[in-house]
Short mmCIF file of N, CA and C in Angstrom, two decimals:
data_model
loop_
_atom_site.label_atom_id
_atom_site.label_comp_id
_atom_site.label_asym_id
_atom_site.label_seq_id
_atom_site.Cartn_x
_atom_site.Cartn_y
_atom_site.Cartn_z
N UNK A 1085 -37.57 44.92 20.58
CA UNK A 1085 -37.96 45.67 20.40
C UNK A 1085 -37.90 45.79 19.17
N UNK A 1086 -39.04 46.50 18.20
CA UNK A 1086 -39.19 45.72 16.48
C UNK A 1086 -38.16 47.37 15.96
N UNK A 1087 -37.84 47.33 14.59
CA UNK A 1087 -37.27 48.28 14.42
C UNK A 1087 -38.14 49.85 13.96
N UNK A 1088 -37.18 50.57 14.03
CA UNK A 1088 -38.10 52.24 13.71
C UNK A 1088 -38.80 52.22 15.07
N UNK A 1089 -38.41 51.87 16.02
CA UNK A 1089 -39.25 52.68 17.44
C UNK A 1089 -40.55 52.54 17.19
N UNK A 1090 -40.62 51.04 17.49
CA UNK A 1090 -42.06 49.99 17.15
C UNK A 1090 -41.91 49.03 18.31
N UNK A 1091 -43.19 48.91 18.73
CA UNK A 1091 -42.77 47.86 19.78
C UNK A 1091 -43.33 47.29 20.00
N UNK A 1092 -43.66 45.85 20.38
CA UNK A 1092 -44.09 44.39 20.23
C UNK A 1092 -44.15 43.62 21.77
N UNK A 1093 -45.18 43.62 21.62
CA UNK A 1093 -44.83 42.44 23.55
C UNK A 1093 -44.21 41.13 22.50
N UNK A 1094 -43.62 40.45 23.99
CA UNK A 1094 -42.39 39.30 23.31
C UNK A 1094 -42.76 38.60 22.84
N UNK A 1095 -42.11 37.58 22.10
CA UNK A 1095 -42.70 36.01 21.16
C UNK A 1095 -44.48 36.52 20.87
N UNK A 1096 -44.60 37.97 20.24
CA UNK A 1096 -45.93 37.93 19.52
C UNK A 1096 -45.60 39.06 18.18
N UNK A 1097 -44.85 38.47 17.08
CA UNK A 1097 -44.50 39.51 16.35
C UNK A 1097 -46.20 39.99 15.96
N UNK A 1098 -46.27 41.57 15.36
CA UNK A 1098 -47.03 42.34 14.52
C UNK A 1098 -48.44 41.86 15.04
N UNK A 1099 -48.82 43.07 16.59
CA UNK A 1099 -49.50 42.32 17.28
C UNK A 1099 -50.41 43.55 17.12
N UNK A 1100 -50.57 44.97 16.23
CA UNK A 1100 -51.14 45.59 16.44
C UNK A 1100 -51.80 44.86 14.83
N UNK A 1101 -51.16 44.26 13.83
CA UNK A 1101 -52.42 44.08 12.54
C UNK A 1101 -53.31 43.00 13.16
N UNK A 1102 -52.65 42.22 14.18
CA UNK A 1102 -53.70 40.54 14.83
C UNK A 1102 -54.87 41.58 15.20
N UNK A 1103 -54.91 42.45 15.80
CA UNK A 1103 -55.55 43.11 17.29
C UNK A 1103 -56.81 43.87 16.29
N UNK A 1104 -55.69 44.13 15.49
CA UNK A 1104 -57.06 44.86 14.46
C UNK A 1104 -57.78 44.44 13.64
N UNK A 1105 -57.36 43.34 13.08
CA UNK A 1105 -58.03 42.55 11.88
C UNK A 1105 -59.40 41.91 12.92
N UNK A 1106 -59.03 41.57 14.41
CA UNK A 1106 -59.95 40.58 14.77
C UNK A 1106 -61.08 41.00 15.54
N UNK A 1107 -60.85 42.54 15.77
CA UNK A 1107 -61.58 43.96 16.08
C UNK A 1107 -63.12 43.64 15.02
N UNK A 1108 -62.37 44.04 14.15
CA UNK A 1108 -63.10 44.31 12.91
C UNK A 1108 -63.79 42.82 12.19
N UNK A 1109 -63.25 41.72 12.10
CA UNK A 1109 -64.05 40.36 12.23
C UNK A 1109 -64.99 40.62 13.02
N UNK A 1110 -65.13 40.77 14.38
CA UNK A 1110 -66.38 40.44 14.51
C UNK A 1110 -66.88 41.69 15.05
N UNK A 1111 -67.15 42.43 14.37
CA UNK A 1111 -67.38 43.97 14.28
C UNK A 1111 -68.48 43.05 12.67
N UNK A 1112 -67.90 42.98 12.22
CA UNK A 1112 -68.30 42.29 11.00
C UNK A 1112 -69.53 41.26 10.57
N UNK A 1113 -69.04 39.92 11.63
CA UNK A 1113 -69.87 38.43 12.35
C UNK A 1113 -70.92 38.96 12.75
N UNK A 1114 -71.11 40.34 13.22
CA UNK A 1114 -72.17 40.52 13.93
C UNK A 1114 -73.32 41.57 13.72
N UNK A 1115 -74.58 41.39 13.34
CA UNK A 1115 -75.54 41.83 12.78
C UNK A 1115 -75.28 43.77 13.75
N UNK A 1116 -75.50 43.52 15.26
CA UNK A 1116 -75.47 43.98 15.82
C UNK A 1116 -74.02 45.50 16.24
N UNK A 1117 -74.66 46.47 16.95
CA UNK A 1117 -72.81 47.04 16.37
C UNK A 1117 -71.95 46.65 17.81
N UNK A 1118 -70.57 47.16 17.61
CA UNK A 1118 -69.62 46.24 18.16
C UNK A 1118 -69.53 47.26 19.77
N UNK A 1119 -69.12 46.66 20.33
CA UNK A 1119 -69.46 46.92 22.08
C UNK A 1119 -68.08 46.62 22.34
N UNK A 1120 -67.12 47.55 22.48
CA UNK A 1120 -66.00 46.70 23.05
C UNK A 1120 -65.44 46.95 24.70
N UNK A 1121 -66.05 46.17 25.57
CA UNK A 1121 -65.22 46.32 26.80
C UNK A 1121 -64.15 45.72 27.23
N UNK A 1122 -63.89 46.04 28.63
CA UNK A 1122 -61.90 45.54 28.98
C UNK A 1122 -62.15 43.47 29.04
N UNK A 1123 -63.58 42.93 28.60
CA UNK A 1123 -62.71 41.73 28.81
C UNK A 1123 -62.99 40.64 26.89
N UNK A 1124 -63.30 42.15 26.35
CA UNK A 1124 -62.85 41.61 24.70
C UNK A 1124 -61.56 41.64 23.89
N UNK A 1125 -60.92 43.48 25.43
CA UNK A 1125 -59.75 43.69 24.76
C UNK A 1125 -59.31 43.68 25.20
N UNK A 1126 -59.05 43.03 26.87
CA UNK A 1126 -57.84 43.15 27.99
C UNK A 1126 -57.03 41.84 27.50
N UNK A 1127 -56.03 42.19 26.94
CA UNK A 1127 -54.98 40.96 26.54
C UNK A 1127 -53.45 41.46 26.40
N UNK A 1128 -52.73 41.03 25.82
CA UNK A 1128 -51.54 42.04 26.04
C UNK A 1128 -51.12 42.55 24.28
N UNK A 1129 -51.72 41.85 23.51
CA UNK A 1129 -51.82 42.75 22.15
C UNK A 1129 -52.20 44.05 22.19
N UNK A 1130 -53.68 44.09 22.90
CA UNK A 1130 -54.09 44.98 22.64
C UNK A 1130 -53.80 46.39 23.57
N UNK A 1131 -53.27 45.89 24.31
CA UNK A 1131 -52.14 46.86 25.11
C UNK A 1131 -51.16 47.51 24.64
N UNK A 1132 -50.68 46.68 23.73
CA UNK A 1132 -49.10 46.93 23.59
C UNK A 1132 -49.49 48.05 22.21
N UNK A 1133 -50.75 47.62 21.43
CA UNK A 1133 -51.11 48.26 20.59
C UNK A 1133 -51.20 49.68 21.27
N UNK A 1134 -52.10 49.79 22.92
CA UNK A 1134 -52.09 51.03 22.81
C UNK A 1134 -50.88 51.84 23.41
N UNK A 1135 -50.04 51.29 23.55
CA UNK A 1135 -48.83 52.19 24.48
C UNK A 1135 -48.23 52.12 22.58
N UNK A 1136 -48.14 51.18 21.85
CA UNK A 1136 -47.62 51.93 21.30
C UNK A 1136 -48.03 53.58 20.26
N UNK A 1137 -49.33 53.57 19.66
CA UNK A 1137 -49.92 54.33 19.71
C UNK A 1137 -49.70 55.76 20.66
N UNK A 1138 -49.29 55.37 21.68
CA UNK A 1138 -49.41 56.39 22.90
C UNK A 1138 -47.22 57.12 21.90
N UNK A 1139 -46.80 55.82 22.11
CA UNK A 1139 -45.48 56.46 21.97
C UNK A 1139 -45.62 57.52 20.41
N UNK A 1140 -46.35 56.98 19.35
CA UNK A 1140 -46.38 57.20 18.33
C UNK A 1140 -46.43 58.76 18.35
N UNK A 1141 -47.39 59.10 18.47
CA UNK A 1141 -47.98 60.37 18.52
C UNK A 1141 -47.34 61.38 19.78
N UNK A 1142 -46.23 60.88 20.65
CA UNK A 1142 -45.26 61.46 21.44
C UNK A 1142 -44.48 61.84 20.34
N UNK A 1143 -43.60 60.45 19.65
CA UNK A 1143 -42.98 60.41 18.72
C UNK A 1143 -43.07 61.52 17.71
N UNK A 1144 -44.12 62.26 17.41
CA UNK A 1144 -44.90 62.45 16.18
C UNK A 1144 -45.08 63.82 16.10
N UNK A 1145 -45.17 64.19 17.76
CA UNK A 1145 -45.15 65.59 18.39
C UNK A 1145 -46.68 65.72 18.06
N UNK A 1146 -47.83 65.04 18.04
CA UNK A 1146 -49.35 65.36 17.60
C UNK A 1146 -49.41 65.33 19.06
N UNK A 1147 -49.63 66.85 19.49
CA UNK A 1147 -50.50 66.67 20.85
C UNK A 1147 -51.35 66.34 21.63
N UNK A 1148 -52.11 66.77 21.05
CA UNK A 1148 -53.69 66.74 21.12
C UNK A 1148 -54.19 64.73 21.21
N UNK A 1149 -53.66 64.35 19.99
CA UNK A 1149 -53.55 62.57 19.99
C UNK A 1149 -52.89 62.20 21.44
N UNK A 1150 -51.52 62.83 21.71
CA UNK A 1150 -50.90 62.14 23.01
C UNK A 1150 -51.58 62.59 23.87
N UNK A 1151 -52.10 63.71 24.52
CA UNK A 1151 -52.95 63.94 26.12
C UNK A 1151 -54.25 63.02 25.88
N UNK A 1152 -54.69 63.08 24.51
CA UNK A 1152 -56.14 62.11 24.86
C UNK A 1152 -56.07 60.36 25.26
N UNK A 1153 -54.73 60.03 25.06
CA UNK A 1153 -54.34 58.92 25.88
C UNK A 1153 -54.07 59.07 27.37
N UNK A 1154 -54.43 59.89 27.99
CA UNK A 1154 -54.10 60.13 29.38
C UNK A 1154 -55.82 60.29 30.49
N UNK A 1155 -56.06 59.32 31.51
CA UNK A 1155 -57.46 59.09 31.93
C UNK A 1155 -57.68 60.74 32.75
N UNK A 1156 -59.26 60.68 32.47
CA UNK A 1156 -60.22 61.90 33.38
C UNK A 1156 -59.39 61.21 34.74
N UNK A 1157 -58.90 60.57 35.67
CA UNK A 1157 -58.22 60.30 36.51
C UNK A 1157 -57.08 60.44 36.48
N UNK A 1158 -55.90 60.69 36.12
CA UNK A 1158 -54.63 61.19 35.78
C UNK A 1158 -54.15 62.06 36.84
N UNK A 1159 -53.13 61.67 37.33
CA UNK A 1159 -53.08 62.82 37.61
C UNK A 1159 -50.95 62.71 38.26
N UNK A 1160 -50.53 64.25 37.40
CA UNK A 1160 -48.89 63.71 37.01
C UNK A 1160 -48.19 63.84 38.44
N UNK A 1161 -47.48 62.40 38.25
CA UNK A 1161 -46.26 62.43 39.50
C UNK A 1161 -45.69 63.90 39.64
N UNK A 1162 -45.38 64.71 39.05
CA UNK A 1162 -44.43 65.53 39.22
C UNK A 1162 -45.14 66.90 40.53
N UNK A 1163 -46.45 66.65 40.65
CA UNK A 1163 -47.63 66.98 41.97
C UNK A 1163 -48.02 69.01 41.22
N UNK A 1164 -47.11 68.74 39.52
CA UNK A 1164 -48.87 70.14 39.01
C UNK A 1164 -50.03 68.75 38.80
N UNK A 1165 -50.66 70.42 38.93
CA UNK A 1165 -52.05 70.02 38.91
C UNK A 1165 -52.28 70.12 37.37
N UNK A 1166 -53.21 69.32 36.75
CA UNK A 1166 -53.66 68.70 36.10
C UNK A 1166 -52.98 69.58 34.13
N UNK A 1167 -53.94 70.75 34.44
CA UNK A 1167 -53.90 72.15 33.86
C UNK A 1167 -52.12 72.35 33.60
N UNK A 1168 -51.62 72.37 34.24
CA UNK A 1168 -50.26 72.90 34.22
C UNK A 1168 -49.58 71.59 33.45
N UNK A 1169 -49.63 70.50 33.94
CA UNK A 1169 -49.00 69.73 33.23
C UNK A 1169 -49.43 69.21 32.01
N UNK A 1170 -50.44 69.72 31.72
CA UNK A 1170 -50.71 69.12 29.99
C UNK A 1170 -50.36 70.66 29.14
N UNK A 1171 -49.94 71.98 29.51
CA UNK A 1171 -49.21 73.21 29.28
C UNK A 1171 -48.06 72.75 29.24
N UNK A 1172 -47.56 72.17 30.04
CA UNK A 1172 -46.04 71.60 30.48
C UNK A 1172 -45.92 70.35 29.01
N UNK A 1173 -46.69 69.49 28.74
CA UNK A 1173 -46.71 68.76 27.77
C UNK A 1173 -46.07 69.52 26.58
N UNK A 1174 -47.69 70.21 26.28
CA UNK A 1174 -47.56 70.94 25.20
C UNK A 1174 -46.58 71.23 24.02
N UNK A 1175 -46.00 72.37 25.30
CA UNK A 1175 -44.35 73.24 24.87
C UNK A 1175 -43.36 71.87 25.00
N UNK A 1176 -43.42 71.01 25.95
CA UNK A 1176 -41.97 70.12 25.05
C UNK A 1176 -42.45 69.12 24.12
N UNK A 1177 -43.16 68.73 23.72
CA UNK A 1177 -43.48 68.08 22.63
C UNK A 1177 -43.73 68.91 20.84
N UNK A 1178 -44.26 70.42 21.60
CA UNK A 1178 -43.92 71.13 20.68
C UNK A 1178 -43.04 72.07 20.29
N UNK A 1179 -41.94 72.06 21.02
CA UNK A 1179 -41.05 72.62 21.08
C UNK A 1179 -39.49 72.31 20.28
N UNK A 1180 -39.20 71.55 20.48
CA UNK A 1180 -38.00 70.61 19.41
C UNK A 1180 -38.10 70.29 18.73
N UNK A 1181 -37.49 70.22 17.55
CA UNK A 1181 -37.71 69.85 15.58
C UNK A 1181 -37.73 68.80 15.81
N UNK A 1182 -37.11 67.56 16.27
CA UNK A 1182 -37.62 66.11 16.71
C UNK A 1182 -38.01 65.37 18.01
N UNK A 1183 -38.29 64.37 18.08
CA UNK A 1183 -38.11 63.43 19.05
C UNK A 1183 -38.61 61.55 18.52
N UNK A 1184 -37.22 61.63 19.39
CA UNK A 1184 -37.42 59.96 19.32
C UNK A 1184 -37.61 59.64 20.71
N UNK A 1185 -38.66 58.70 20.92
CA UNK A 1185 -39.18 57.57 21.60
C UNK A 1185 -38.72 56.63 21.49
N UNK A 1186 -37.88 55.51 22.07
CA UNK A 1186 -38.34 53.77 21.61
C UNK A 1186 -38.39 53.23 23.03
N UNK A 1187 -39.30 51.85 23.52
CA UNK A 1187 -38.91 51.26 24.07
C UNK A 1187 -39.48 49.97 24.07
N UNK A 1188 -38.37 49.71 24.84
CA UNK A 1188 -38.49 48.08 25.28
C UNK A 1188 -38.77 47.52 26.54
N UNK A 1189 -39.56 46.85 26.19
CA UNK A 1189 -40.69 45.89 27.57
C UNK A 1189 -39.37 44.93 28.03
N UNK A 1190 -40.03 45.42 29.70
CA UNK A 1190 -39.01 44.53 31.08
C UNK A 1190 -39.96 43.45 31.09
N UNK A 1191 -40.81 43.75 31.10
CA UNK A 1191 -42.17 42.58 31.78
C UNK A 1191 -43.81 42.46 30.56
N UNK A 1192 -43.74 41.46 30.48
CA UNK A 1192 -45.28 41.54 29.73
C UNK A 1192 -46.46 42.08 30.06
N UNK A 1193 -47.18 42.36 29.40
CA UNK A 1193 -47.63 43.84 30.32
C UNK A 1193 -49.25 42.96 31.08
N UNK A 1194 -49.36 43.34 31.74
CA UNK A 1194 -50.38 42.45 32.63
C UNK A 1194 -51.76 43.35 32.87
N UNK A 1195 -52.66 42.34 32.60
CA UNK A 1195 -53.81 42.57 32.25
C UNK A 1195 -55.01 42.42 33.52
N UNK A 1196 -55.95 42.80 33.73
CA UNK A 1196 -56.75 42.48 34.81
C UNK A 1196 -58.03 42.60 35.08
N UNK A 1197 -59.10 42.86 34.42
CA UNK A 1197 -60.21 43.17 33.67
C UNK A 1197 -60.09 45.09 33.36
N UNK A 1198 -60.45 45.98 34.20
CA UNK A 1198 -60.46 47.22 33.48
C UNK A 1198 -59.02 47.96 33.71
N UNK A 1199 -58.12 47.24 34.58
CA UNK A 1199 -57.02 47.90 34.56
C UNK A 1199 -56.16 46.44 33.77
N UNK A 1200 -54.97 47.56 33.66
CA UNK A 1200 -53.47 47.19 33.38
C UNK A 1200 -52.24 47.67 33.50
N UNK A 1201 -51.30 47.11 33.32
CA UNK A 1201 -50.08 47.91 33.67
C UNK A 1201 -49.30 46.77 32.84
N UNK A 1202 -47.96 47.84 32.44
CA UNK A 1202 -46.79 47.60 31.94
C UNK A 1202 -45.07 48.18 31.84
N UNK A 1203 -44.41 47.38 32.29
CA UNK A 1203 -43.02 48.04 32.23
C UNK A 1203 -42.31 48.23 31.06
N UNK A 1204 -41.63 49.36 30.86
CA UNK A 1204 -40.62 48.76 29.59
C UNK A 1204 -39.72 49.72 30.32
N UNK A 1205 -38.19 49.56 28.73
CA UNK A 1205 -37.48 51.08 29.34
C UNK A 1205 -37.58 51.81 27.84
N UNK A 1206 -37.62 53.25 28.67
CA UNK A 1206 -38.27 54.58 27.73
C UNK A 1206 -36.80 54.77 27.46
N UNK A 1207 -36.48 55.27 26.35
CA UNK A 1207 -35.47 55.86 25.18
C UNK A 1207 -35.99 57.09 25.03
N UNK A 1208 -35.65 58.53 25.01
CA UNK A 1208 -35.99 59.74 24.23
C UNK A 1208 -34.62 60.45 23.64
N UNK A 1209 -34.86 61.16 22.92
CA UNK A 1209 -33.67 61.68 22.67
C UNK A 1209 -34.55 63.01 21.39
N UNK A 1210 -34.17 64.59 21.26
CA UNK A 1210 -34.88 65.54 20.99
C UNK A 1210 -33.34 65.69 20.22
N UNK A 1211 -33.58 67.21 19.55
CA UNK A 1211 -32.79 67.77 19.53
C UNK A 1211 -31.88 68.78 20.89
N UNK A 1212 -33.33 68.57 21.54
CA UNK A 1212 -32.48 69.44 23.01
C UNK A 1212 -32.01 68.76 24.25
N UNK A 1213 -32.72 67.58 24.10
CA UNK A 1213 -32.58 66.54 25.90
C UNK A 1213 -32.33 65.01 24.63
N UNK A 1214 -31.44 64.56 26.44
CA UNK A 1214 -32.19 62.93 26.07
C UNK A 1214 -32.28 61.97 27.11
N UNK A 1215 -32.68 61.12 27.84
CA UNK A 1215 -32.50 60.62 28.55
C UNK A 1215 -33.11 58.63 28.32
N UNK A 1216 -33.02 58.23 29.25
CA UNK A 1216 -33.35 56.42 28.94
C UNK A 1216 -33.77 56.43 30.82
N UNK A 1217 -34.92 56.11 30.70
CA UNK A 1217 -35.65 55.65 32.53
C UNK A 1217 -36.49 54.52 32.04
N UNK A 1218 -36.81 53.24 33.42
CA UNK A 1218 -37.58 52.47 33.33
C UNK A 1218 -38.08 52.89 33.68
N UNK A 1219 -39.88 52.74 32.95
CA UNK A 1219 -40.95 53.62 33.31
C UNK A 1219 -42.23 52.49 33.49
N UNK A 1220 -43.43 52.76 34.41
CA UNK A 1220 -44.66 51.31 34.29
C UNK A 1220 -46.02 52.74 34.46
N UNK A 1221 -46.81 51.77 33.16
CA UNK A 1221 -47.96 52.73 32.82
C UNK A 1221 -48.65 52.19 33.68
N UNK A 1222 -50.17 52.72 34.42
CA UNK A 1222 -51.17 51.90 34.43
C UNK A 1222 -52.33 52.60 33.81
N UNK A 1223 -53.07 51.44 33.55
CA UNK A 1223 -53.84 51.56 32.02
C UNK A 1223 -55.47 51.51 33.02
N UNK A 1224 -56.20 51.83 32.74
CA UNK A 1224 -58.39 52.02 32.71
C UNK A 1224 -58.69 52.03 31.26
N UNK A 1225 -59.83 50.63 31.30
CA UNK A 1225 -60.39 51.04 30.54
C UNK A 1225 -61.51 52.90 30.71
N UNK A 1226 -61.43 53.76 29.79
CA UNK A 1226 -62.09 54.66 29.77
C UNK A 1226 -63.00 54.57 28.55
N UNK A 1227 -63.93 55.63 28.13
CA UNK A 1227 -64.76 55.41 27.86
C UNK A 1227 -64.42 54.79 25.84
N UNK A 1228 -64.41 53.23 26.05
CA UNK A 1228 -64.18 52.38 25.56
C UNK A 1228 -62.88 51.75 25.25
N UNK A 1229 -61.59 52.18 25.92
CA UNK A 1229 -60.14 52.19 24.55
C UNK A 1229 -59.79 52.20 26.13
N UNK A 1230 -58.26 51.87 25.92
CA UNK A 1230 -57.36 52.12 27.32
C UNK A 1230 -56.58 53.64 27.47
N UNK A 1231 -56.91 54.06 28.70
CA UNK A 1231 -56.38 55.22 29.01
C UNK A 1231 -55.10 55.26 29.62
N UNK A 1232 -53.91 56.25 29.98
CA UNK A 1232 -52.97 56.58 30.94
C UNK A 1232 -53.03 56.91 32.86
N UNK A 1233 -53.56 55.47 33.62
CA UNK A 1233 -54.41 56.52 34.82
C UNK A 1233 -53.01 57.01 35.47
N UNK A 1234 -52.06 55.91 35.34
CA UNK A 1234 -50.26 56.44 36.30
C UNK A 1234 -49.68 56.24 35.18
N UNK A 1235 -48.43 57.45 35.45
CA UNK A 1235 -47.30 56.81 34.67
C UNK A 1235 -46.29 57.27 36.15
N UNK A 1236 -45.10 56.33 35.77
CA UNK A 1236 -44.13 56.31 36.95
C UNK A 1236 -42.93 55.81 36.36
N UNK A 1237 -42.08 57.11 36.71
CA UNK A 1237 -40.11 56.49 36.40
C UNK A 1237 -39.72 55.36 37.68
N UNK A 1238 -38.92 54.43 37.51
CA UNK A 1238 -38.59 53.74 38.85
C UNK A 1238 -37.01 54.26 38.90
#
């Protein structure tokens, strides 16, 4: 795990910058509009970058960005309706004075076409609660980017 709560895949320092540079170079190299497909971006660096964006939105309490990380097909593990889950998440992200979320990979992300999964140890701390749990995210390619389809604690 990198400093400051950032995540990076094992043996791959600063993946976010390389992934962003690669997409930018690809777009500049062609006169045609860049079209991303899972096959173009389905690698551990881009998956790790997506997960870092999700973690960052959560920690920075950017609720709309956090919720936008979830697929339309996401069904909360708790059995709540999607609408009730979003209401609960909004309350839980805005109520604390601060939130700190750190992630440490337990395995390399796995990518298979338009699906990916990643397993990590998540440490959460706020002024009102703290927790540490092993978690799995199952991602799906949707609307030109990765989205969380499943989120489960192990």
